Amino acid sequence: MTGTFVEVAAVPRPRAVVTAQRPALARRAVRALPPYLFLLPAVGALVVWTYRPLGAALNLSFFSWNLLPTTPKEYVGLDNYRRLIDLPELRNALWLTVAMTGALLLFTVVLPTVVALWTSALGGRGRAVYGALIFAPVLVPPVAGAALWQWMLDPRSGAVDRVLGHPINWIHEVRPAQIAIVVITGWHLLGFAVLVVAAGLSGIDDEYRAAALLDRASRWQITRWIVLPLLSPTLVFLALMTILMSGQLTFPLIDTLTQGGPDSQTTNVYYLLWEYGFQNFDTGFASAAGLLFFAAFGLVALALIRLSDRLTFHDS
Amino acid sequence: MGRIELDGLTRKYGDVVAVDGIDLDIADGEFLVLLGPSGCGKSTLLRLVAGLIPPTGGRVLLDGEDITHAAPARRDLAMVFQSYALYPHLTVARNIGFPLRAARLPRAQVRRRVAEVADLLELGALLDRRPRELSGGQRQRVAVGRAIIRDPRAFLMDEPLSNLDARLRQSTRAQFRTLHERLGTTVLYVTHDQVEALSLATRIAMLDGGRLEQVGTPTEIFDQPASVFVAGFLGSPPMNLLPARLENLDGRVRVRADGIEADLRPGEPDGSVEGVEARDVVFGVRPEHLRLTDGTGRAGTPVLRGVVRAVENLGAEEVAQCAVGGETVQFRGARPLGLAPGQPVQLATAPDHIHLFDRGSGRRLVWRPHPARTAPATPRA
């Protein structure tokens, strides 16, 4: 018998590829539409309530105007910005804003972490009661809270001075007034921050703690080496919120308690802006200040978001 | 040393008993596999030993010392988790070195030990990576590295291979065996995979519903399953289990069911016995212990008669599903079996390969000659 070895034939490939026809353009457009329709209300609200006023503020910042409809706006170019940068009060207000924000971080990052770590060991009902107690101040409206604190901070007859047994004029002395603003704002925010940290803690897989326990790590080592690093994105988020919001959050207190005093020593940048805009009616100047702060806070936010991204560890 | 004794260990969740009075003595250096289906309490049992959950009853002893209420850190056990639980923010080197760092060993010593372990597990090139940059198999090795770096008294492993693909599982099994031979440390290993259990274990503890069904070497568990549950869990396909009736027919012990007729020959050579009472049993035979016959064999050879329903190609072998009486019998043999659906078949087996279980309790029946008889007899079926 004679023969030869022959290769097994390869799986044949199609010679002419027929591509299915795409549906008509109109049909594709209708199909693609629903997601955009869902987005429309949110985008609309953003445009009307945020971007349009922002544009208006940008426009106003190049004019001098006292907010009276009868007075014509006068174009001044970059004058408003120049005046703003030369303003000595601005430097003072900026420095105060930074200091107050730094002090507030104690109440929105450090204390909540400590409280949440302690209470995470509590179980069941105890934890719920504790959480409710600590969250309660969040529900008090800022202005109502400010009014209550005003009574309690009354020199001599107020509850705070009586407890301390030492008369301090909380609202009319520089340092006590600053401390009062920070502590009361912190009291308002603490509950919310604890809630956020607790949520962050519950997002950390229990297996890491179990593994670390079996690796013979102490409670402190687990907190220091496992829990805090994994919690860091949450903490950065809280820091970001504090930095971006502290101006607005302290505003009602400053306005109710101290009106920026004594001697402008509780005037932060937002209060300064408000004074120029709605007390001196220097609208163009206030708009310029607003835009400058907007840009500065935007940069800070960007930096912190970058940091947060780098700190986020994706679970396997 | 690493002898673990469990003494009536129990864990209840409300009315549910997850682990029900487990007595188990794991000798130093043993590789004991806890095997069972999901929900049988094997992982709970492992966590009780680790100290991650407290028992509601019973004791855990490590080298004779009662550690039932000792904190996990004080037990000197290392665990490999099913999820591996690698710290996601730490590099491979830091993950492996974590137990030593926690023990406050000098930095240089930690680095040296990490390098040794990484060498052993072929992780040297990956030391600076983070867990998310590793493949499943690499993560699994890091988890093992973190466990072995400390030289604990015993390893606890919770389904460590379940997240790997089939090929990797096979090679990792071989690595585990080598590692155990090399380190000689006690291993308590949880799995639902019978192949892992049979190939790795020095002893297997089969669990069902929180209770021990059988404890024995892989050979014992496979060849002499103590209950219908064990018999039906092991093997692929698992043992054929069919309801049947045990009878004493003319002095011979015979098992009968629709389509099945099998003479057992306890107490050979003549096989004649007295006093065996008729009872309902479960008749068991493994698919690989069946063979095709034309029915002309020796009279009394156990025979199953049925019809082929389907034939499954497994590559090297084929499995035929056959209808015998009202039941399905699986028959496994080298390919080709030469069978087609609809074809009538006769399957024979050896009396040695027949397993009998009590129909009510599900426990295995073994032959015990009466003490009066002096003839040498081997327990059978």
Tab-separated table of N, CA and C in Angstrom, chain B residues 152-277:
chain	number	residue	atom	x	y	z
B	152	PRO	N	3.537	29.054	62.919
B	152	PRO	CA	2.514	28.868	63.943
B	152	PRO	C	2.381	27.401	64.331
B	153	ARG	N	1.553	27.131	65.344
B	153	ARG	CA	1.379	25.743	65.765
B	153	ARG	C	0.484	24.975	64.806
B	154	ALA	N	-0.413	25.694	64.116
B	154	ALA	CA	-1.255	25.022	63.120
B	154	ALA	C	-1.745	26.039	62.101
B	155	PHE	N	-2.008	25.548	60.900
B	155	PHE	CA	-2.607	26.381	59.853
B	155	PHE	C	-4.090	26.074	59.749
B	156	LEU	N	-4.879	27.122	59.612
B	156	LEU	CA	-6.294	26.950	59.342
B	156	LEU	C	-6.519	27.464	57.927
B	157	MET	N	-7.115	26.657	57.072
B	157	MET	CA	-7.306	27.095	55.688
B	157	MET	C	-8.779	26.963	55.313
B	158	ASP	N	-9.353	28.070	54.887
B	158	ASP	CA	-10.780	28.108	54.558
B	158	ASP	C	-10.944	28.158	53.044
B	159	GLU	N	-11.156	27.023	52.421
B	159	GLU	CA	-11.356	26.923	50.975
B	159	GLU	C	-10.332	27.752	50.201
B	160	PRO	N	-9.042	27.536	50.443
B	160	PRO	CA	-8.044	28.434	49.843
B	160	PRO	C	-7.936	28.311	48.327
B	161	LEU	N	-8.461	27.246	47.748
B	161	LEU	CA	-8.308	27.063	46.300
B	161	LEU	C	-9.586	27.366	45.528
B	162	SER	N	-10.652	27.754	46.241
B	162	SER	CA	-11.948	27.835	45.563
B	162	SER	C	-12.017	28.979	44.557
B	163	ASN	N	-11.117	29.966	44.671
B	163	ASN	CA	-11.170	31.076	43.725
B	163	ASN	C	-10.199	30.919	42.557
B	164	LEU	N	-9.602	29.731	42.439
B	164	LEU	CA	-8.640	29.521	41.350
B	164	LEU	C	-9.282	28.695	40.243
B	165	ASP	N	-8.731	28.823	39.033
B	165	ASP	CA	-9.281	28.009	37.953
B	165	ASP	C	-8.740	26.575	38.067
B	166	ALA	N	-9.368	25.681	37.323
B	166	ALA	CA	-9.142	24.250	37.528
B	166	ALA	C	-7.671	23.849	37.408
B	167	ARG	N	-6.970	24.422	36.440
B	167	ARG	CA	-5.570	24.035	36.230
B	167	ARG	C	-4.681	24.470	37.376
B	168	LEU	N	-4.930	25.752	37.811
B	168	LEU	CA	-4.128	26.312	38.883
B	168	LEU	C	-4.391	25.559	40.187
B	169	ARG	N	-5.644	25.129	40.345
B	169	ARG	CA	-6.017	24.403	41.547
B	169	ARG	C	-5.193	23.124	41.652
B	170	GLN	N	-5.025	22.481	40.498
B	170	GLN	CA	-4.291	21.219	40.495
B	170	GLN	C	-2.827	21.423	40.876
B	171	SER	N	-2.195	22.464	40.296
B	171	SER	CA	-0.770	22.661	40.605
B	171	SER	C	-0.605	23.156	42.032
B	172	THR	N	-1.563	23.967	42.516
B	172	THR	CA	-1.455	24.469	43.883
B	172	THR	C	-1.647	23.345	44.895
B	173	ARG	N	-2.501	22.383	44.539
B	173	ARG	CA	-2.680	21.218	45.420
B	173	ARG	C	-1.342	20.524	45.633
B	174	ALA	N	-0.617	20.350	44.540
B	174	ALA	CA	0.684	19.691	44.633
B	174	ALA	C	1.632	20.502	45.518
B	175	GLN	N	1.566	21.851	45.358
B	175	GLN	CA	2.427	22.718	46.186
B	175	GLN	C	2.089	22.581	47.669
B	176	PHE	N	0.789	22.529	47.961
B	176	PHE	CA	0.362	22.386	49.360
B	176	PHE	C	0.916	21.114	49.968
B	177	ARG	N	0.878	20.031	49.167
B	177	ARG	CA	1.344	18.750	49.685
B	177	ARG	C	2.830	18.837	50.008
B	178	THR	N	3.609	19.428	49.069
B	178	THR	CA	5.047	19.579	49.293
B	178	THR	C	5.300	20.451	50.521
B	179	LEU	N	4.538	21.536	50.603
B	179	LEU	CA	4.717	22.487	51.704
B	179	LEU	C	4.446	21.801	53.042
B	180	HIS	N	3.402	20.989	53.079
B	180	HIS	CA	3.059	20.303	54.322
B	180	HIS	C	4.135	19.294	54.690
B	181	GLU	N	4.659	18.597	53.689
B	181	GLU	CA	5.724	17.635	53.966
B	181	GLU	C	6.950	18.343	54.499
B	182	ARG	N	7.210	19.535	53.944
B	182	ARG	CA	8.408	20.268	54.301
B	182	ARG	C	8.306	20.889	55.688
B	183	LEU	N	7.154	21.497	55.994
B	183	LEU	CA	7.007	22.198	57.261
B	183	LEU	C	6.549	21.280	58.389
B	184	GLY	N	5.766	20.248	58.041
B	184	GLY	CA	5.301	19.303	59.045
B	184	GLY	C	4.347	19.875	60.066
B	185	THR	N	3.767	21.040	59.734
B	185	THR	CA	2.855	21.691	60.682
B	185	THR	C	1.436	21.136	60.504
B	186	THR	N	0.710	21.082	61.612
B	186	THR	CA	-0.689	20.644	61.569
B	186	THR	C	-1.495	21.559	60.654
B	187	VAL	N	-2.352	20.966	59.829
B	187	VAL	CA	-3.211	21.763	58.952
B	187	VAL	C	-4.660	21.338	59.178
B	188	LEU	N	-5.518	22.333	59.369
B	188	LEU	CA	-6.955	22.091	59.403
B	188	LEU	C	-7.521	22.827	58.198
B	189	TYR	N	-8.084	22.057	57.265
B	189	TYR	CA	-8.357	22.572	55.932
B	189	TYR	C	-9.823	22.354	55.601
B	190	VAL	N	-10.504	23.421	55.217
B	190	VAL	CA	-11.931	23.332	54.903
B	190	VAL	C	-12.132	23.344	53.396
B	191	THR	N	-12.929	22.423	52.886
B	191	THR	CA	-13.250	22.451	51.462
B	191	THR	C	-14.566	21.726	51.196
B	192	HIS	N	-15.162	22.031	50.049
B	192	HIS	CA	-16.328	21.265	49.627
B	192	HIS	C	-15.950	20.394	48.424
B	193	ASP	N	-14.658	20.452	48.062
B	193	ASP	CA	-14.182	19.771	46.855
B	193	ASP	C	-13.578	18.419	47.248
B	194	GLN	N	-14.229	17.345	46.806
B	194	GLN	CA	-13.782	16.012	47.219
B	194	GLN	C	-12.395	15.679	46.691
B	195	VAL	N	-12.054	16.215	45.499
B	195	VAL	CA	-10.742	15.909	44.942
B	195	VAL	C	-9.643	16.487	45.837
B	196	GLU	N	-9.845	17.743	46.271
B	196	GLU	CA	-8.893	18.356	47.198
B	196	GLU	C	-8.769	17.521	48.465
B	197	ALA	N	-9.906	17.131	48.996
B	197	ALA	CA	-9.903	16.384	50.253
B	197	ALA	C	-9.165	15.064	50.088
B	198	LEU	N	-9.521	14.313	49.043
B	198	LEU	CA	-8.929	12.992	48.867
B	198	LEU	C	-7.436	13.084	48.584
B	199	SER	N	-7.026	14.111	47.822
B	199	SER	CA	-5.624	14.155	47.413
B	199	SER	C	-4.721	14.776	48.479
B	200	LEU	N	-5.266	15.627	49.355
B	200	LEU	CA	-4.405	16.331	50.302
B	200	LEU	C	-4.393	15.703	51.694
B	201	ALA	N	-5.533	15.176	52.094
B	201	ALA	CA	-5.715	14.870	53.511
B	201	ALA	C	-4.922	13.659	53.967
B	202	THR	N	-4.467	13.706	55.231
B	202	THR	CA	-4.075	12.464	55.878
B	202	THR	C	-5.324	11.853	56.519
B	203	ARG	N	-6.244	12.716	56.949
B	203	ARG	CA	-7.555	12.243	57.400
B	203	ARG	C	-8.626	13.232	56.952
B	204	ILE	N	-9.813	12.696	56.695
B	204	ILE	CA	-10.942	13.532	56.295
B	204	ILE	C	-12.012	13.434	57.363
B	205	ALA	N	-12.598	14.594	57.714
B	205	ALA	CA	-13.772	14.587	58.584
B	205	ALA	C	-14.942	15.083	57.745
B	206	MET	N	-15.912	14.186	57.503
B	206	MET	CA	-17.072	14.561	56.686
B	206	MET	C	-18.145	15.143	57.586
B	207	LEU	N	-18.628	16.306	57.208
B	207	LEU	CA	-19.650	16.983	58.009
B	207	LEU	C	-20.950	17.073	57.225
B	208	ASP	N	-22.047	16.934	57.971
B	208	ASP	CA	-23.364	17.175	57.367
B	208	ASP	C	-24.276	17.746	58.441
B	209	GLY	N	-24.895	18.867	58.156
B	209	GLY	CA	-25.815	19.490	59.106
B	209	GLY	C	-25.162	19.768	60.450
B	210	GLY	N	-23.884	20.140	60.441
B	210	GLY	CA	-23.194	20.498	61.677
B	210	GLY	C	-22.684	19.310	62.461
B	211	ARG	N	-22.945	18.088	61.960
B	211	ARG	CA	-22.466	16.908	62.686
B	211	ARG	C	-21.431	16.148	61.883
B	212	LEU	N	-20.579	15.397	62.591
B	212	LEU	CA	-19.595	14.552	61.931
B	212	LEU	C	-20.306	13.325	61.390
B	213	GLU	N	-20.128	13.035	60.111
B	213	GLU	CA	-20.699	11.834	59.520
B	213	GLU	C	-19.695	10.685	59.583
B	214	GLN	N	-18.444	11.013	59.310
B	214	GLN	CA	-17.405	9.985	59.318
B	214	GLN	C	-16.044	10.663	59.398
B	215	VAL	N	-15.135	10.042	60.130
B	215	VAL	CA	-13.761	10.522	60.177
B	215	VAL	C	-12.864	9.360	59.794
B	216	GLY	N	-11.991	9.565	58.836
B	216	GLY	CA	-11.116	8.466	58.439
B	216	GLY	C	-10.143	8.904	57.372
B	217	THR	N	-9.250	8.004	56.976
B	217	THR	CA	-8.304	8.310	55.902
B	217	THR	C	-9.102	8.413	54.600
B	218	PRO	N	-8.522	9.059	53.587
B	218	PRO	CA	-9.231	9.146	52.306
B	218	PRO	C	-9.655	7.773	51.790
B	219	THR	N	-8.790	6.770	51.964
B	219	THR	CA	-9.122	5.430	51.494
B	219	THR	C	-10.344	4.879	52.229
B	220	GLU	N	-10.336	5.023	53.540
B	220	GLU	CA	-11.467	4.525	54.332
B	220	GLU	C	-12.766	5.219	53.926
B	221	ILE	N	-12.680	6.551	53.788
B	221	ILE	CA	-13.885	7.307	53.476
B	221	ILE	C	-14.426	6.918	52.105
B	222	PHE	N	-13.511	6.675	51.177
B	222	PHE	CA	-13.973	6.377	49.812
B	222	PHE	C	-14.409	4.915	49.689
B	223	ASP	N	-13.640	4.009	50.311
B	223	ASP	CA	-13.918	2.579	50.116
B	223	ASP	C	-14.976	2.048	51.070
B	224	GLN	N	-15.053	2.633	52.278
B	224	GLN	CA	-16.058	2.163	53.217
B	224	GLN	C	-16.860	3.323	53.775
B	225	PRO	N	-17.628	3.999	52.911
B	225	PRO	CA	-18.407	5.138	53.407
B	225	PRO	C	-19.345	4.685	54.517
B	226	ALA	N	-19.389	5.442	55.595
B	226	ALA	CA	-20.146	5.016	56.769
B	226	ALA	C	-21.630	5.301	56.653
B	227	SER	N	-22.017	6.084	55.658
B	227	SER	CA	-23.444	6.390	55.539
B	227	SER	C	-23.786	6.680	54.086
B	228	VAL	N	-25.080	6.695	53.817
B	228	VAL	CA	-25.555	7.021	52.475
B	228	VAL	C	-25.069	8.410	52.071
B	229	PHE	N	-25.027	9.349	53.052
B	229	PHE	CA	-24.587	10.709	52.748
B	229	PHE	C	-23.152	10.723	52.225
B	230	VAL	N	-22.255	10.034	52.920
B	230	VAL	CA	-20.844	10.008	52.514
B	230	VAL	C	-20.705	9.321	51.162
B	231	ALA	N	-21.424	8.205	51.001
B	231	ALA	CA	-21.345	7.449	49.749
B	231	ALA	C	-21.817	8.297	48.574
B	232	GLY	N	-22.875	9.084	48.822
B	232	GLY	CA	-23.439	9.886	47.744
B	232	GLY	C	-22.675	11.167	47.496
B	233	PHE	N	-21.746	11.536	48.409
B	233	PHE	CA	-20.995	12.776	48.244
B	233	PHE	C	-19.726	12.552	47.435
B	234	LEU	N	-19.096	11.402	47.628
B	234	LEU	CA	-17.791	11.159	47.017
B	234	LEU	C	-17.913	10.374	45.712
B	235	GLY	N	-16.979	10.594	44.844
B	235	GLY	CA	-16.950	9.909	43.560
B	235	GLY	C	-17.555	10.796	42.502
B	236	SER	N	-17.103	10.621	41.241
B	236	SER	CA	-17.708	11.403	40.185
B	236	SER	C	-17.881	10.538	38.956
B	237	PRO	N	-19.098	10.189	38.593
B	237	PRO	CA	-20.301	10.482	39.370
B	237	PRO	C	-20.305	9.710	40.690
B	238	PRO	N	-21.091	10.174	41.686
B	238	PRO	CA	-21.073	9.496	42.985
B	238	PRO	C	-21.680	8.099	42.899
B	239	MET	N	-21.610	7.396	44.036
B	239	MET	CA	-22.082	6.017	44.081
B	239	MET	C	-23.566	5.919	43.698
B	240	ASN	N	-23.891	4.861	42.941
B	240	ASN	CA	-25.300	4.571	42.662
B	240	ASN	C	-25.935	4.040	43.931
B	241	LEU	N	-27.039	4.643	44.361
B	241	LEU	CA	-27.703	4.217	45.582
B	241	LEU	C	-29.155	3.898	45.244
B	242	LEU	N	-29.540	2.647	45.453
B	242	LEU	CA	-30.867	2.211	45.027
B	242	LEU	C	-31.567	1.481	46.174
B	243	PRO	N	-32.856	1.736	46.346
B	243	PRO	CA	-33.580	0.997	47.394
B	243	PRO	C	-33.676	-0.467	46.995
B	244	ALA	N	-33.460	-1.379	47.949
B	244	ALA	CA	-33.487	-2.814	47.654
B	244	ALA	C	-33.923	-3.562	48.906
B	245	ARG	N	-34.046	-4.871	48.752
B	245	ARG	CA	-34.486	-5.702	49.876
B	245	ARG	C	-33.449	-6.795	50.079
B	246	LEU	N	-33.033	-6.932	51.336
B	246	LEU	CA	-32.053	-7.978	51.683
B	246	LEU	C	-32.849	-9.206	52.125
B	247	GLU	N	-32.541	-10.366	51.515
B	247	GLU	CA	-33.306	-11.576	51.830
B	247	GLU	C	-32.376	-12.742	52.084
B	248	ASN	N	-32.913	-13.719	52.806
B	248	ASN	CA	-32.184	-14.962	53.022
B	248	ASN	C	-32.884	-16.025	52.186
B	249	LEU	N	-32.215	-16.444	51.104
B	249	LEU	CA	-32.862	-17.330	50.148
B	249	LEU	C	-32.093	-18.640	50.112
B	250	ASP	N	-32.712	-19.699	50.583
B	250	ASP	CA	-32.075	-21.018	50.600
B	250	ASP	C	-30.690	-20.948	51.244
B	251	GLY	N	-30.587	-20.230	52.337
B	251	GLY	CA	-29.306	-20.200	53.037
B	251	GLY	C	-28.303	-19.242	52.426
B	252	ARG	N	-28.712	-18.495	51.381
B	252	ARG	CA	-27.807	-17.517	50.781
B	252	ARG	C	-28.365	-16.110	51.023
B	253	VAL	N	-27.455	-15.153	51.110
B	253	VAL	CA	-27.891	-13.766	51.293
B	253	VAL	C	-28.022	-13.147	49.909
B	254	ARG	N	-29.202	-12.609	49.645
B	254	ARG	CA	-29.432	-12.065	48.312
B	254	ARG	C	-30.056	-10.675	48.446
B	255	VAL	N	-29.599	-9.756	47.587
B	255	VAL	CA	-30.200	-8.416	47.531
B	255	VAL	C	-31.025	-8.350	46.276
B	256	ARG	N	-32.272	-7.891	46.420
B	256	ARG	CA	-33.140	-7.842	45.244
B	256	ARG	C	-33.859	-6.510	45.152
B	257	ALA	N	-33.970	-6.066	43.931
B	257	ALA	CA	-34.818	-4.915	43.642
B	257	ALA	C	-35.261	-5.083	42.208
B	258	ASP	N	-36.132	-4.207	41.747
B	258	ASP	CA	-36.585	-4.283	40.371
B	258	ASP	C	-35.380	-4.134	39.446
B	259	GLY	N	-34.994	-5.169	38.735
B	259	GLY	CA	-33.867	-5.102	37.815
B	259	GLY	C	-32.537	-5.447	38.458
B	260	ILE	N	-32.524	-5.745	39.756
B	260	ILE	CA	-31.254	-6.053	40.421
B	260	ILE	C	-31.370	-7.415	41.107
B	261	GLU	N	-30.346	-8.176	40.965
B	261	GLU	CA	-30.284	-9.443	41.673
B	261	GLU	C	-28.825	-9.663	42.033
B	262	ALA	N	-28.524	-9.792	43.309
B	262	ALA	CA	-27.123	-9.922	43.699
B	262	ALA	C	-27.003	-10.885	44.862
B	263	ASP	N	-26.238	-11.927	44.679
B	263	ASP	CA	-25.911	-12.825	45.787
B	263	ASP	C	-24.681	-12.287	46.492
B	264	LEU	N	-24.780	-12.164	47.795
B	264	LEU	CA	-23.593	-11.789	48.561
B	264	LEU	C	-23.037	-13.079	49.133
B	265	ARG	N	-21.752	-13.135	49.298
B	265	ARG	CA	-21.173	-14.380	49.826
B	265	ARG	C	-20.410	-14.083	51.098
B	266	PRO	N	-21.160	-13.671	52.138
B	266	PRO	CA	-20.450	-13.438	53.396
B	266	PRO	C	-19.976	-14.773	53.944
B	267	GLY	N	-18.860	-14.752	54.596
B	267	GLY	CA	-18.346	-15.970	55.197
B	267	GLY	C	-18.070	-17.041	54.176
B	268	GLU	N	-17.309	-16.712	53.175
B	268	GLU	CA	-16.949	-17.685	52.145
B	268	GLU	C	-16.256	-18.886	52.798
B	269	PRO	N	-16.027	-20.048	52.174
B	269	PRO	CA	-16.219	-20.248	50.745
B	269	PRO	C	-17.650	-20.649	50.339
B	270	ASP	N	-18.404	-21.346	51.186
B	270	ASP	CA	-19.671	-21.869	50.658
B	270	ASP	C	-20.752	-20.790	50.631
B	271	GLY	N	-20.612	-19.767	51.474
B	271	GLY	CA	-21.544	-18.649	51.415
B	271	GLY	C	-22.879	-18.940	52.065
B	272	SER	N	-23.068	-20.131	52.576
B	272	SER	CA	-24.359	-20.405	53.185
B	272	SER	C	-24.397	-19.837	54.596
B	273	VAL	N	-25.458	-19.155	54.889
B	273	VAL	CA	-25.578	-18.513	56.209
B	273	VAL	C	-26.973	-18.792	56.754
B	274	GLU	N	-27.082	-18.594	58.034
B	274	GLU	CA	-28.386	-18.738	58.666
B	274	GLU	C	-28.678	-17.487	59.479
B	275	GLY	N	-29.934	-17.290	59.673
B	275	GLY	CA	-30.335	-16.257	60.639
B	275	GLY	C	-30.256	-14.842	60.135
B	276	VAL	N	-30.006	-14.635	58.845
B	276	VAL	CA	-30.039	-13.261	58.330
B	276	VAL	C	-31.490	-12.880	58.087
B	277	GLU	N	-31.925	-11.829	58.744
B	277	GLU	CA	-33.321	-11.427	58.630
B	277	GLU	C	-33.524	-10.506	57.444
